[in-house]
Amino acid sequence: MVNGPPHFTESTVLPRESGRNCKVYTFSKDGTLFAWSNGEKVNIINVANKGLLHSFDLPKAVCLEFSPNNTVLATWQPYTTSKDGTAGTPNLQLYDMKTGACLKSFIQKKMQNWCPSWSDDEIICARNVNNEVHFFENNNFNTIANKLHLQKVNDFNLSPGTQPYKVAVYVPGSKGAPSFVRLYQYPNFAGPQAALANKSFFKADKVTMLWNKKATAVLVIASTEVDKTGASYYGEQTLHYIATNGESAVVQLPKNGPIYDVVWNSSSTEFCAVYGFMPAKATVFNLKCDPVFDFGTGPRNAAFYSPHGHILVLAGFGNLRGQMEVWDVKNYKLISKPVASDSTYFAWCPDGEHILTATCAPRLRVNNGYKIWHYTGSLLHKYDVPSNGELWQVSWQPFLDGIFPAKTIKYQAVPSEVPSEEPKVATAYRPPALRNKPVSNSKLHEEEPPQNMKPHPGSDKPLSKTALKNQRKHEAKKAAKQEARSDAAPTPVPQSAPRNTVTQSASGDPEVDKKIKNLKKKLKAIEQLKEQAAAGKQLEKNQLEKIQKETALLQELEDLELGV
């Protein structure tokens, strides 16, 4: 355990534990308790006074989780059956943090969604069991207070916050029936009319459900394992919006391809999606699912809002180079572009100013370590794991919301004592025959710049992608025409031409005004003929005669305007 910014020294809270069996730890939601497994026991300490609270004999524990108010510790060990085929022993344990007693043991075969889900005030707790979601109240796990029964219910997600509690449930489709996600308010589960909202879709083998912080809406990423069109190796994804007031919509993404990431802003009023074949697009949408700001295209597959929601990081991790873009969300201005190569993990510090990136095993077995950055792009601290060691997990100590106030955004990089590493730019391979020839600036992809999608005053909706392309083409043609006109220099008008020919005359006599108008019309036609002749066009005999009459017409016009 290391003290965080500004000093990076080893903390005395946790005695350093070495060994290859330390593979899991967790903090409580408020950061006051810390639990870890060393391959023999699960130990829990109080971070403030360094005291060991409890120690449980759980040598195979691989998952740990505290309840929101630190009342219960949930632990999970892989499920095993005995050799004679009889059912195995319960492998999910719930421990009381006050007494250290085991409150309840369950059999939980799958590691996925192993942990029971609590409401923020711990009044209700839920877990998924064979076509049902079981609800317990006040951490009494001996009696099931409520059941939500739906045939083949596959997943559920409890809303954040306190009462009224809401739950989103997912039921996969079968035999031609569509999959659906329904929102319920606890404990109103009876009857078809009980649901707050319902959204069904055919293309879904699995879903990810994301509540916003205010528990007013859920974003659902529906994925199929295989894209039947053959367009994507990753299957096919669609993004759906479902609100607790019953509204629902498909979020229209302007670029085809996978959906890599979707995140809610902590304000609960907007969300960011990263999607489309590389280079991927990133767009912020409002609650009407209209685009607000488009970040253009780039090498990215993840998005992370800061805890206060005022900064957004777009990043390309995994099989991308680790380029990050740090954006000021209010003004949509780019703050910095740091590069964290080979990163497999990213986390915002609860203070909303510092960023943690790490390279962890088993995703990558080499160059394990972590880096701490300031959002302005400065690298403040770097730790490399020795070559014989591995880094499995790294995280900030959590804090409750409101402990760190939001600060004004800086654009100037903060000073750092760590030398910044210039990433090596990999040059493209060139065949020997082309190596001594000049490089052509051809690009594989047409890059799109960031653009504000908020409707301009007077226009109802932001322009579609096609409309924007057409608008750009039209503007380019207009500019080219104007350039061509300025290149073809017009023939100078004779000096005798009076200056007031341009001004609109009004002699008071309608007949005279009519004659003046006709003369101006003829002079304008002569001007156009002269321009054509200057551009190299062969004029007819009658057109040349018209040009010769110009001086006489100008004299006549002058006389009329002077009233001679």
Coordinates of C-alpha atoms in Angstrom, one line a residue:
M1 CA 0.0 0.0 0.0
V2 CA 1.5 3.3 -1.2
N3 CA 0.6 6.8 -0.1
G4 CA -0.8 8.7 -3.0
P5 CA -0.1 12.2 -4.5
P6 CA 1.9 14.3 -3.8
H7 CA 4.2 11.8 -2.0
F8 CA 4.7 8.2 -3.1
T9 CA 6.1 6.4 -0.1
E10 CA 5.1 3.0 1.2
S11 CA 2.3 3.2 3.7
T12 CA 2.7 1.7 7.2
V13 CA -1.0 0.7 7.3
L14 CA -0.5 -2.7 5.5
P15 CA 2.4 -4.9 6.3
R16 CA 3.9 -5.8 3.0
E17 CA 2.7 -9.3 2.0
S18 CA 4.9 -11.2 -0.6
G19 CA 4.2 -14.4 -2.4
R20 CA 2.5 -15.7 -5.5
N21 CA -0.7 -16.5 -3.7
C22 CA -1.8 -12.9 -3.1
K23 CA -4.2 -12.5 -6.0
V24 CA -7.2 -10.6 -4.7
Y25 CA -8.0 -7.7 -2.4
T26 CA -10.8 -5.1 -2.1
F27 CA -11.5 -1.8 -0.3
S28 CA -14.9 -1.0 1.2
K29 CA -17.0 1.6 -0.6
D30 CA -15.8 4.4 1.7
G31 CA -12.2 3.2 1.8
T32 CA -12.0 2.6 5.6
L33 CA -11.8 -1.2 5.4
F34 CA -9.3 -3.3 3.4
A35 CA -9.6 -7.1 2.8
W36 CA -7.1 -9.4 1.0
S37 CA -6.5 -13.1 0.5
N38 CA -3.0 -14.5 0.8
G39 CA -3.8 -18.1 -0.2
E40 CA -4.4 -19.2 3.4
K41 CA -6.6 -16.6 5.1
V42 CA -8.8 -13.7 4.2
N43 CA -7.7 -10.8 6.5
I44 CA -9.6 -7.5 7.1
I45 CA -7.9 -4.4 8.5
N46 CA -9.2 -0.9 9.5
V47 CA -7.2 1.5 7.3
A48 CA -7.5 4.4 9.8
N49 CA -6.1 2.6 12.9
K50 CA -4.2 -0.3 11.2
G51 CA -6.0 -2.8 13.4
L52 CA -6.7 -6.4 12.2
L53 CA -10.5 -6.8 12.5
H54 CA -11.0 -10.4 11.3
S55 CA -9.3 -13.3 9.7
F56 CA -11.2 -16.1 8.0
D57 CA -9.8 -19.5 6.9
L58 CA -10.6 -19.4 3.2
P59 CA -7.5 -20.6 1.3
K60 CA -9.3 -20.7 -2.1
A61 CA -11.1 -17.3 -2.0
V62 CA -10.8 -15.5 -5.3
C63 CA -13.5 -12.9 -5.0
L64 CA -14.2 -10.4 -2.2
E65 CA -16.8 -7.7 -1.8
F66 CA -18.0 -5.4 1.0
S67 CA -21.6 -4.3 1.3
P68 CA -22.2 -0.5 0.9
N69 CA -22.2 0.2 4.6
N70 CA -19.5 -2.2 5.6
T71 CA -21.9 -4.5 7.4
V72 CA -21.2 -7.7 5.4
L73 CA -18.2 -9.2 3.6
A74 CA -19.1 -11.5 0.7
T75 CA -16.5 -14.1 -0.4
W76 CA -16.6 -16.6 -3.3
Q77 CA -14.5 -19.8 -3.9
P78 CA -14.7 -21.9 -7.0
Y79 CA -17.5 -24.5 -6.8
T80 CA -16.5 -28.1 -6.6
T81 CA -18.5 -31.3 -6.4
S82 CA -17.3 -34.4 -4.6
K83 CA -16.1 -37.5 -6.5
D84 CA -19.2 -39.6 -5.8
G85 CA -21.3 -36.9 -7.7
T86 CA -23.1 -35.6 -4.6
A87 CA -23.6 -31.8 -4.4
G88 CA -20.7 -29.7 -3.3
T89 CA -20.5 -27.5 -0.3
P90 CA -21.7 -23.9 -0.3
N91 CA -19.0 -21.7 -1.8
L92 CA -20.5 -18.2 -1.3
Q93 CA -20.2 -16.9 2.3
L94 CA -21.6 -13.8 3.9
Y95 CA -19.8 -12.7 7.0
D96 CA -21.0 -10.2 9.6
M97 CA -18.3 -7.5 10.0
K98 CA -19.2 -6.7 13.7
T99 CA -19.1 -10.3 15.1
G100 CA -17.1 -12.1 12.4
A101 CA -19.9 -14.8 12.3
C102 CA -21.0 -16.4 9.0
L103 CA -24.5 -15.0 8.4
K104 CA -25.3 -17.3 5.4
S105 CA -23.7 -19.7 2.9
F106 CA -25.1 -20.3 -0.6
I107 CA -24.1 -22.5 -3.5
Q108 CA -23.1 -20.2 -6.4
K109 CA -21.7 -22.2 -9.3
K110 CA -20.8 -19.4 -11.7
M111 CA -18.2 -16.7 -11.0
Q112 CA -20.0 -14.3 -13.3
N113 CA -22.4 -12.1 -11.2
W114 CA -21.4 -14.1 -8.1
C115 CA -21.9 -11.2 -5.6
P116 CA -25.3 -10.4 -4.1
S117 CA -26.4 -6.8 -5.0
W118 CA -27.3 -4.4 -2.2
S119 CA -29.2 -1.1 -2.3
D120 CA -27.0 1.8 -1.1
D121 CA -28.8 1.9 2.3
E122 CA -28.6 -2.0 2.6
I123 CA -32.3 -2.2 3.2
I124 CA -32.6 -4.7 0.3
C125 CA -30.2 -7.3 -1.1
A126 CA -30.8 -9.4 -4.2
R127 CA -29.4 -12.4 -6.0
N128 CA -30.3 -14.4 -9.1
V129 CA -31.4 -18.0 -8.5
N130 CA -32.9 -20.2 -11.3
N131 CA -35.4 -18.0 -13.2
E132 CA -36.0 -15.9 -10.1
V133 CA -34.4 -12.8 -8.4
H134 CA -34.6 -13.3 -4.6
F135 CA -34.8 -10.2 -2.4
F136 CA -33.7 -10.1 1.3
E137 CA -34.4 -7.2 3.7
N138 CA -32.2 -5.7 6.4
N139 CA -29.5 -8.3 5.8
N140 CA -31.7 -11.1 7.1
F141 CA -30.7 -13.9 4.7
N142 CA -32.7 -16.7 6.3
T143 CA -36.0 -15.5 4.9
I144 CA -36.7 -14.4 1.3
A145 CA -38.7 -11.2 1.6
N146 CA -39.7 -11.0 -2.1
K147 CA -39.3 -12.9 -5.4
L148 CA -39.3 -11.6 -8.9
H149 CA -40.2 -14.6 -11.1
L150 CA -39.7 -14.4 -14.8
Q151 CA -39.1 -17.5 -17.0
K152 CA -35.4 -17.7 -17.9
V153 CA -34.4 -14.4 -16.2
N154 CA -30.7 -14.3 -17.0
D155 CA -29.4 -11.1 -15.4
F156 CA -30.6 -8.2 -13.2
N157 CA -29.2 -4.8 -12.1
L158 CA -30.3 -3.0 -8.9
S159 CA -30.5 0.8 -9.2
P160 CA -28.0 3.0 -7.3
G161 CA -29.2 5.3 -4.5
T162 CA -31.9 4.7 -1.9
Q163 CA -35.7 4.4 -2.0
P164 CA -37.6 4.0 -4.3
Y165 CA -35.6 0.9 -5.3
K166 CA -35.7 -0.1 -9.0
V167 CA -34.5 -3.2 -10.7
A168 CA -33.7 -3.9 -14.4
V169 CA -34.0 -7.5 -15.5
Y170 CA -33.0 -9.2 -18.7
V171 CA -34.7 -12.2 -20.3
P172 CA -33.0 -13.7 -23.4
G173 CA -35.3 -14.6 -26.3
S174 CA -36.1 -18.1 -27.4
K175 CA -38.0 -19.9 -30.2
G176 CA -38.7 -16.7 -32.2
A177 CA -39.7 -14.7 -29.1
P178 CA -37.5 -11.5 -28.7
S179 CA -35.2 -10.8 -25.7
F180 CA -36.4 -8.0 -23.4
V181 CA -35.3 -5.8 -20.6
R182 CA -37.9 -4.6 -18.0
L183 CA -37.7 -2.1 -15.2
Y184 CA -39.6 -2.6 -12.0
Q185 CA -40.0 -0.7 -8.8
Y186 CA -39.5 -2.8 -5.7
P187 CA -41.7 -4.6 -4.5
N188 CA -44.3 -4.2 -7.3
F189 CA -43.5 -7.3 -9.5
A190 CA -47.0 -8.8 -9.9
G191 CA -48.9 -8.8 -13.2
P192 CA -47.9 -7.6 -16.7
Q193 CA -48.8 -4.0 -15.9
A194 CA -46.4 -3.8 -13.0
A195 CA -43.3 -3.0 -15.1
L196 CA -42.3 0.7 -15.3
A197 CA -40.8 0.2 -18.8
N198 CA -40.2 -2.6 -21.3
K199 CA -37.9 -2.8 -24.3
S200 CA -37.7 -5.9 -26.5
F201 CA -35.1 -6.7 -29.2
F202 CA -34.3 -9.6 -31.4
K203 CA -30.5 -9.2 -31.8
A204 CA -29.2 -10.1 -28.3
D205 CA -27.2 -13.0 -27.0
K206 CA -26.1 -11.0 -23.9
V207 CA -26.7 -7.5 -22.5
T208 CA -24.9 -5.0 -20.4
M209 CA -27.3 -2.8 -18.3
L210 CA -26.0 0.6 -17.0
W211 CA -28.1 2.7 -14.6
N212 CA -27.4 6.4 -14.4
K213 CA -26.6 7.8 -10.9
K214 CA -30.0 9.3 -10.3
A215 CA -31.7 5.9 -11.3
T216 CA -33.9 7.6 -13.9
A217 CA -32.7 5.6 -16.9
V218 CA -30.8 2.5 -18.1
L219 CA -28.6 2.1 -21.1
V220 CA -28.6 -1.4 -22.5
I221 CA -25.8 -2.7 -24.8
A222 CA -27.3 -5.7 -26.6
S223 CA -24.7 -8.0 -28.3
T224 CA -24.8 -11.0 -30.6
E225 CA -22.0 -13.5 -30.6
V226 CA -21.9 -13.6 -34.4
D227 CA -22.6 -10.8 -37.0
K228 CA -24.7 -12.6 -39.6
T229 CA -23.7 -10.0 -42.2
G230 CA -20.1 -10.9 -41.8
A231 CA -19.1 -7.3 -41.2
S232 CA -17.6 -7.7 -37.8
Y233 CA -15.5 -10.3 -36.0
Y234 CA -16.8 -9.1 -32.7
G235 CA -20.5 -9.9 -33.4
E236 CA -23.0 -7.1 -33.5
Q237 CA -24.0 -4.5 -30.9
T238 CA -26.9 -2.1 -30.5
L239 CA -27.5 0.5 -27.9
H240 CA -30.9 1.1 -26.3
Y241 CA -32.1 3.7 -23.9
I242 CA -34.9 2.9 -21.3
A243 CA -36.2 5.5 -18.8
T244 CA -38.2 4.7 -15.7
N245 CA -41.1 6.9 -17.0
G246 CA -41.7 4.3 -19.7
E247 CA -39.8 6.1 -22.6
S248 CA -37.4 4.0 -24.7
A249 CA -35.4 4.4 -27.8
V250 CA -32.6 2.9 -30.0
V251 CA -29.6 5.2 -29.9
Q252 CA -28.7 6.0 -33.5
L253 CA -24.9 5.7 -34.0
P254 CA -23.7 7.4 -37.2
K255 CA -20.9 5.0 -37.8
N256 CA -21.2 1.2 -38.4
G257 CA -19.1 -1.2 -36.3
P258 CA -18.7 -2.5 -32.7
I259 CA -19.7 -0.5 -29.6
Y260 CA -16.6 -0.5 -27.5
D261 CA -17.7 1.5 -24.5
V262 CA -20.6 3.5 -23.1
V263 CA -20.5 5.6 -19.9
W264 CA -22.9 7.9 -18.0
N265 CA -21.8 11.3 -16.8
S266 CA -22.2 11.6 -13.0
S267 CA -24.7 14.4 -13.8
S268 CA -27.1 11.7 -15.2
T269 CA -28.1 14.0 -18.0
E270 CA -25.7 12.8 -20.8
F271 CA -23.7 9.7 -21.8
C272 CA -20.7 9.1 -24.1
A273 CA -20.4 6.2 -26.6
V274 CA -17.3 5.0 -28.3
Y275 CA -18.2 3.0 -31.5
G276 CA -17.5 2.2 -35.1
F277 CA -14.8 0.4 -37.1
M278 CA -11.4 1.9 -36.5
P279 CA -10.6 4.8 -36.3
A280 CA -13.6 4.8 -33.9
K281 CA -16.0 7.7 -33.2
A282 CA -16.9 9.1 -29.8
T283 CA -20.1 11.0 -29.3
V284 CA -21.9 12.6 -26.3
F285 CA -25.7 12.2 -26.3
N286 CA -28.4 13.9 -24.2
L287 CA -31.4 12.1 -22.6
K288 CA -33.3 12.5 -25.9
C289 CA -30.6 10.4 -27.5
D290 CA -29.6 13.4 -29.7
P291 CA -25.9 13.9 -30.3
V292 CA -24.5 16.9 -28.4
F293 CA -20.8 16.8 -29.3
D294 CA -18.9 14.6 -31.7
F295 CA -15.2 14.0 -30.9
G296 CA -14.4 12.9 -34.5
T297 CA -12.5 9.8 -35.2
G298 CA -9.4 8.4 -33.5
P299 CA -7.6 5.3 -32.1
R300 CA -9.8 4.7 -29.1
N301 CA -11.9 2.0 -27.5
A302 CA -12.7 3.4 -24.0
A303 CA -14.2 6.4 -22.3
F304 CA -13.9 7.5 -18.6
Y305 CA -15.7 10.5 -17.0
S306 CA -14.0 12.0 -13.9
P307 CA -15.8 11.6 -10.6
H308 CA -17.2 15.2 -10.8
G309 CA -18.2 14.6 -14.4
H310 CA -16.3 17.7 -15.7
I311 CA -13.5 15.9 -17.5
L312 CA -13.7 13.0 -20.1
V313 CA -10.8 10.8 -21.1
L314 CA -11.0 8.9 -24.4
A315 CA -8.4 6.2 -24.6
G316 CA -7.2 3.4 -26.8
F317 CA -6.0 0.5 -24.6
G318 CA -5.6 -3.3 -25.2
N319 CA -4.5 -3.8 -28.8
L320 CA -4.2 0.0 -29.4
R321 CA -1.2 2.1 -28.5
G322 CA -2.5 3.7 -25.3
Q323 CA -3.1 7.2 -26.6
M324 CA -5.4 9.3 -24.4
E325 CA -7.3 12.5 -25.1
V326 CA -8.3 14.5 -22.0
W327 CA -11.3 16.8 -22.7
D328 CA -12.9 19.6 -20.7
V329 CA -16.6 18.6 -21.0
K330 CA -18.2 22.0 -20.3
N331 CA -16.3 23.8 -23.1
Y332 CA -15.4 20.8 -25.2
K333 CA -11.7 21.8 -25.3
L334 CA -8.8 19.3 -25.5
I335 CA -6.7 19.6 -22.3
S336 CA -3.9 17.1 -23.0
K337 CA -2.9 14.0 -25.0
P338 CA -0.7 11.7 -22.8
V339 CA 0.3 8.2 -24.0
A340 CA 0.3 5.2 -21.6
S341 CA 1.6 2.3 -23.8
D342 CA 0.6 -1.3 -23.0
S343 CA -2.0 -0.3 -20.4
T344 CA -4.6 -2.8 -19.4
Y345 CA -6.3 -0.8 -16.6
F346 CA -7.4 2.8 -16.1
A347 CA -8.9 4.6 -13.0
W348 CA -9.7 8.1 -11.9
C349 CA -8.6 9.1 -8.5
P350 CA -11.6 10.2 -6.3
D351 CA -10.1 13.7 -6.2
G352 CA -10.9 14.1 -9.9
E353 CA -7.3 15.3 -10.7
H354 CA -5.1 12.2 -10.9
I355 CA -5.2 9.2 -13.2
L356 CA -3.9 5.7 -12.7
T357 CA -2.9 3.5 -15.7
A358 CA -1.4 0.0 -15.2
T359 CA -0.1 -3.0 -17.1
C360 CA -1.4 -6.1 -15.2
A361 CA -1.1 -9.9 -15.5
P362 CA -2.6 -12.2 -16.8
R363 CA -3.6 -9.8 -19.6
L364 CA 0.1 -9.0 -20.2
R365 CA 2.9 -10.9 -18.5
V366 CA 5.7 -8.4 -19.4
N367 CA 6.4 -4.8 -18.5
N368 CA 4.0 -5.0 -15.5
G369 CA 3.8 -1.8 -13.5
Y370 CA 1.7 1.3 -12.9
K371 CA 1.8 5.1 -13.6
I372 CA 0.1 8.0 -12.0
W373 CA -0.6 11.1 -14.1
H374 CA -2.1 14.5 -13.7
Y375 CA -5.0 15.1 -16.1
T376 CA -2.9 18.0 -17.7
G377 CA -0.7 15.2 -19.1
S378 CA 2.2 15.2 -16.6
L379 CA 3.6 11.8 -15.5
L380 CA 4.0 12.2 -11.7
H381 CA 5.0 8.7 -10.6
K382 CA 6.0 5.4 -12.2
Y383 CA 6.6 1.9 -10.7
D384 CA 8.0 -1.0 -12.6
V385 CA 7.5 -4.5 -11.2
P386 CA 10.8 -6.5 -11.0
S387 CA 11.3 -8.9 -14.0
N388 CA 10.6 -12.0 -11.7
G389 CA 7.3 -10.5 -10.4
E390 CA 3.8 -9.9 -11.7
L391 CA 1.2 -7.2 -11.0
W392 CA -2.3 -8.6 -10.8
Q393 CA -4.4 -5.8 -9.4
V394 CA -4.0 -2.1 -8.6
S395 CA -6.5 0.6 -7.5
W396 CA -7.1 3.8 -5.6
Q397 CA -8.4 3.9 -2.1
P398 CA -12.1 4.9 -2.6
F399 CA -13.7 7.9 -0.9
L400 CA -17.4 8.9 -0.6
D401 CA -18.8 11.5 -2.9
G402 CA -18.4 15.1 -1.8
I403 CA -15.2 14.6 0.2
F404 CA -13.1 16.2 -2.7
P405 CA -14.6 19.4 -4.1
A406 CA -14.5 20.0 -7.8
K407 CA -11.7 22.3 -8.9
T408 CA -11.4 24.6 -11.9
I409 CA -9.8 23.0 -14.9
K410 CA -6.2 23.9 -15.7
Y411 CA -4.8 23.7 -19.2
Q412 CA -1.1 24.2 -18.3
A413 CA 0.7 20.9 -17.5
V414 CA 1.6 20.7 -13.8
P415 CA 5.4 20.4 -13.0
S416 CA 6.7 16.9 -12.7
E417 CA 10.1 15.4 -11.6
V418 CA 9.5 12.2 -13.6
P419 CA 11.0 12.6 -17.1
S420 CA 8.3 12.1 -19.7
E421 CA 8.8 9.3 -22.1
E422 CA 8.5 10.1 -25.7
P423 CA 6.7 7.1 -27.3
K424 CA 8.6 5.5 -30.1
V425 CA 6.7 6.3 -33.3
A426 CA 6.6 3.1 -35.4
T427 CA 7.3 3.9 -39.0
A428 CA 5.4 2.1 -41.7
Y429 CA 7.2 -0.7 -43.6
R430 CA 8.4 0.4 -47.1
P431 CA 9.5 -2.0 -49.7
P432 CA 13.2 -1.6 -50.9
A433 CA 12.1 -0.2 -54.3
L434 CA 10.4 2.7 -52.6
R435 CA 12.9 3.5 -49.8
N436 CA 14.8 6.3 -51.6
K437 CA 11.7 7.9 -53.1
P438 CA 9.6 10.7 -51.5
V439 CA 6.8 9.6 -49.1
S440 CA 3.3 10.2 -50.4
N441 CA 0.8 11.4 -47.8
S442 CA -1.9 8.9 -48.5
K443 CA -4.1 7.9 -45.6
L444 CA -5.9 4.7 -45.0
H445 CA -8.8 6.4 -43.3
E446 CA -10.5 9.8 -43.8
E447 CA -10.2 11.4 -40.4
E448 CA -13.1 13.4 -39.0
P449 CA -12.5 16.4 -36.8
P450 CA -14.4 17.1 -33.6
Q451 CA -17.6 19.1 -34.1
N452 CA -20.4 20.5 -31.9
M453 CA -23.7 18.8 -32.6
K454 CA -25.9 21.2 -30.6
P455 CA -28.6 22.6 -33.0
H456 CA -27.8 26.2 -34.1
P457 CA -30.5 28.8 -33.4
G458 CA -33.0 28.6 -36.2
S459 CA -32.3 24.9 -37.1
D460 CA -34.3 22.2 -35.5
K461 CA -31.9 19.2 -35.6
P462 CA -28.1 18.7 -36.0
L463 CA -27.1 17.8 -39.5
S464 CA -26.8 14.2 -40.4
K465 CA -23.4 12.8 -41.6
T466 CA -24.5 12.9 -45.3
A467 CA -25.9 16.5 -45.0
L468 CA -22.6 17.6 -43.4
K469 CA -20.6 16.0 -46.3
N470 CA -22.8 17.7 -48.9
Q471 CA -22.5 21.0 -47.1
R472 CA -18.7 20.8 -47.1
K473 CA -18.6 19.9 -50.8
H474 CA -20.9 22.8 -51.6
E475 CA -18.7 25.3 -49.7
A476 CA -15.6 23.9 -51.4
K477 CA -17.2 24.4 -54.9
K478 CA -18.2 28.0 -54.0
A479 CA -14.7 28.8 -52.8
A480 CA -13.2 27.4 -56.0
K481 CA -15.6 29.4 -58.2
Q482 CA -14.7 32.7 -56.4
E483 CA -11.0 31.9 -56.8
A484 CA -11.4 31.3 -60.6
R485 CA -13.3 34.6 -60.9
S486 CA -10.6 36.6 -59.1
D487 CA -7.9 35.0 -61.4
A488 CA -9.6 36.2 -64.6
A489 CA -8.9 39.9 -64.3
P490 CA -11.7 42.1 -65.8
T491 CA -10.8 44.7 -68.5
P492 CA -10.4 48.2 -66.9
V493 CA -13.4 50.5 -67.4
P494 CA -12.5 53.7 -69.4
Q495 CA -11.5 56.7 -67.2
S496 CA -14.3 58.8 -68.6
A497 CA -16.9 56.5 -67.0
P498 CA -18.6 58.5 -64.3
R499 CA -18.5 57.0 -60.8
N500 CA -22.1 57.6 -60.1
T501 CA -23.1 55.0 -62.7
V502 CA -23.2 52.4 -59.9
T503 CA -25.6 54.4 -57.7
Q504 CA -29.3 54.0 -58.3
S505 CA -30.6 57.2 -60.0
A506 CA -34.1 58.5 -59.5
S507 CA -34.6 61.6 -61.7
G508 CA -38.3 61.9 -60.9
D509 CA -39.3 61.4 -64.5
P510 CA -40.5 57.7 -65.0
E511 CA -39.6 57.8 -68.8
V512 CA -36.0 58.9 -68.0
D513 CA -35.7 56.3 -65.3
K514 CA -36.8 53.6 -67.8
K515 CA -34.1 54.8 -70.3
I516 CA -31.4 54.8 -67.6
K517 CA -32.4 51.3 -66.5
N518 CA -32.1 50.0 -70.1
L519 CA -28.8 51.6 -70.7
K520 CA -27.4 50.0 -67.5
K521 CA -28.7 46.6 -68.7
K522 CA -26.8 47.1 -72.0
L523 CA -23.6 48.2 -70.2
K524 CA -23.8 45.1 -67.9
A525 CA -24.1 42.8 -71.0
I526 CA -21.1 44.5 -72.6
E527 CA -19.1 44.0 -69.3
Q528 CA -19.9 40.3 -69.4
L529 CA -18.8 40.0 -73.1
K530 CA -15.5 41.7 -72.3
E531 CA -14.9 39.2 -69.4
Q532 CA -15.6 36.3 -71.9
A533 CA -13.1 37.8 -74.4
A534 CA -10.5 38.1 -71.7
A535 CA -11.0 34.4 -70.8
G536 CA -10.1 33.6 -74.4
K537 CA -13.6 33.0 -75.9
Q538 CA -14.1 33.8 -79.6
L539 CA -16.8 36.5 -79.9
E540 CA -19.3 36.9 -82.8
K541 CA -19.3 39.9 -85.1
N542 CA -22.5 41.4 -83.5
Q543 CA -21.1 40.9 -80.0
L544 CA -17.9 42.9 -81.0
E545 CA -20.1 45.7 -82.5
K546 CA -21.9 45.9 -79.1
I547 CA -18.6 46.4 -77.3
Q548 CA -17.6 49.2 -79.7
K549 CA -20.8 51.1 -78.7
E550 CA -19.8 51.2 -74.9
T551 CA -18.3 54.7 -75.0
A552 CA -21.4 56.2 -76.7
L553 CA -23.7 54.4 -74.2
L554 CA -21.7 55.7 -71.2
Q555 CA -21.9 59.3 -72.5
E556 CA -25.7 58.9 -73.1
L557 CA -26.2 57.5 -69.5
E558 CA -24.1 60.4 -68.1
D559 CA -26.2 63.0 -69.9
L560 CA -29.5 61.4 -68.7
E561 CA -28.3 61.3 -65.1
L562 CA -27.2 64.9 -65.2
G563 CA -30.5 65.9 -66.8
V564 CA -28.9 67.4 -69.9

